Every structure is written in C-alpha cells, then in structure tokens.
Amino acid sequence: MSKLIIGNWKMNVGVRESLALARAVLLGMRGKTFAPDVVVCPPSVALTEVRKAVAHSRIGLGAQNLFFEDVGAYTGEISGRMLAEIGCGYVIVGHSERRNLFGETDEIVKNKVLAALRHRLIPIVCVGENEEERKCGEAEKVVERQLRMALDGVRFSPHGCVIAYEPVWAIGTGNAGNPADVVRIHTTIWRILSELMERTLVDSVRIVYGGSINSGNSYAFLREQAIDGLLVGGASVKISQWSEILHTATQVIESQQ
Ligand code: PGA
C-alpha cells in the first residue's frame, strides 16, 4: 500500500495562504509516478477555494472538524452533509486539540465518526496518550479505550477509515515519538481493529503517526512497514519542509516496489 501523508493546516493559514499552499503541493507532485497519497486539511473557510485548486488532481481534501448532527439550530457548526456537499473526502475527528480545548469526549468523537461515515467522508480518527499517561506506562491502555469508544457501534464500509496515533506530548513540541514505540502502538491498534471489524476491512484502514514530524525525522517513521503514513501539523504549512517529507515518502515507496 502506498503511504498516506496528511497536512493539518490547523488555524495557521487564511484563504489566500491556503490557496498558495495548495498550489505548491500540486506543483510538488507533478509528474511523480510513485507519489504518496496526499490529503490536505485547510481551515473550513478555505475548503471551497482549495477544492477548486485541487479538483482533477490526486490530492484529497479534508476538513479539520465536523459536528455530529446533520442539520439544525447549532450556531457556528458545520455538518458532515455540508462538507460532503462542498467536495470534502476526509475529516479529522477527535484531534487532541479538540478533545482538550473544546471538551470533546470519547462519546462525541464516536458520534462524529458516525456522522462522517453517514456522508461518506473518511474519518481520520485521532487517538493518543498525554504526558502523564505515558509516564505511568498507560499509553496502550489509553489508546485502546479511545479507539474502542470511537468505533463503538460503527458499521464500517469498505470506503475506509484512517486512524492517526498522535501522542499529545509529541504534538507541536518538537519531540517526535520514537519509531519503535510508535510501531508497538500501531500494532496494538491493528490488533484492536481486527477484533472490531472483518479482516478485509482492517486491511483497508491506514494507521498513520502524527506529532512533531518534520523533514529531518520523517524517514525514520515512513520506512516502518507498520506506519502507513503521517499526519503533519506545523511542517505542513512550511512548503520546503512539506516538499521534503513528500520526497522522502516517494523514495520509501520507490524502494519498496
Ligand atoms: P505537529 O502537529 O506536526 O505540529 O506536531 C500534528 C497534529 O497536531 O496533527
């Protein structure tokens, strides 16, 4: 399977900068036979413009969040139905910034996963332990709880799902995880998924890693078979960093042909 590189632009760029970034991403992928699968997640106000820019390309479009109801009096919220209407294919769900800053519980995350799937959006479900939980040796336990809760009652269809393992202590800190530890957690995630869904569906799920990925450390993660790709935050809005990460992914894919 090819590697999947997701750029989470967060609230770091406006519409004009998003468009410029999207064009640069397009340019960087031109003419590449073994390019990785790429998904860009601009802020919601830029989704429509970025959609126009990446239409007819292989670049996927993702939103950074959605609300779990489809329609109603929910001031300020954006539904899966709306995201599908404007051409999104993916949506990030349960990012730790949403969990910690906006009070998203495991229950809310599950409802958002269900809402995404209702509208044929591929959910990028984020899980990961915080610093304290890591110190107590509870990383696997936390990831297992979050995953089981997020996927509870979810009926999967073959159009897919992405699980992003993002330890909270690694996000935006410059301290990326150790690839060997990440592989261990990814293997745990794979085992849990195997209990929750049929084998053929498990094989269609991509398990990616996120947390302080940059051009210097991306190879150490991408070369691992158990790591299907990366969710990149800060480095995804720095075009030279991003291009190098894509280049590294391309080299890894070529070497595995
Ligand atoms: P970071 O963010 O790459 O800036 O650590 C990753 C994320 O939050 O998805």
PDB file of C-alpha atoms and ligand atoms in Angstrom, residues 8 10 95 97 166 170-173 210-213 231-235, ligand 1:
ATOM      1  CA  ASN A   8      -3.297  19.515   9.055  1.00  0.00           C
ATOM      2  CA  LYS A  10      -4.920  23.994  11.688  1.00  0.00           C
ATOM      3  CA  HIS A  95      -7.835  15.676  17.419  1.00  0.00           C
ATOM      4  CA  GLU A  97      -6.682  19.973  20.486  1.00  0.00           C
ATOM      5  CA  GLU A 166      -0.865  11.216  17.902  1.00  0.00           C
ATOM      6  CA  ALA A 170       4.550  14.960  20.799  1.00  0.00           C
ATOM      7  CA  ILE A 171       2.194  17.445  19.145  1.00  0.00           C
ATOM      8  CA  GLY A 172       3.822  20.781  18.434  1.00  0.00           C
ATOM      9  CA  THR A 173       6.630  20.156  20.915  1.00  0.00           C
ATOM     10  CA  GLY A 210       1.484  12.373  13.966  1.00  0.00           C
ATOM     11  CA  GLY A 211       3.468  14.566  16.352  1.00  0.00           C
ATOM     12  CA  SER A 212       6.364  16.903  15.527  1.00  0.00           C
ATOM     13  CA  ILE A 213       7.059  15.317  12.160  1.00  0.00           C
ATOM     14  CA  LEU A 231      -0.309  13.397   9.949  1.00  0.00           C
ATOM     15  CA  VAL A 232       1.764  16.549   9.768  1.00  0.00           C
ATOM     16  CA  GLY A 233       0.859  19.796  11.542  1.00  0.00           C
ATOM     17  CA  GLY A 234       3.418  22.606  11.784  1.00  0.00           C
ATOM     18  CA  ALA A 235       5.656  21.336   8.982  1.00  0.00           C
TER      19      ALA A 235
HETATM   20  P1  PGA B   1       2.589  18.869  14.713  1.00  0.00           P
HETATM   21  O1  PGA B   1       1.016  18.592  14.780  1.00  0.00           O
HETATM   22  O2  PGA B   1       3.113  18.147  13.482  1.00  0.00           O
HETATM   23  O3  PGA B   1       2.722  20.358  14.620  1.00  0.00           O
HETATM   24  O4  PGA B   1       3.171  18.307  15.958  1.00  0.00           O
HETATM   25  C1  PGA B   1       0.479  17.365  14.415  1.00  0.00           C
HETATM   26  C2  PGA B   1      -1.011  17.417  14.591  1.00  0.00           C
HETATM   27  O5  PGA B   1      -1.479  18.079  15.515  1.00  0.00           O
HETATM   28  O6  PGA B   1      -1.759  16.824  13.813  1.00  0.00           O
END
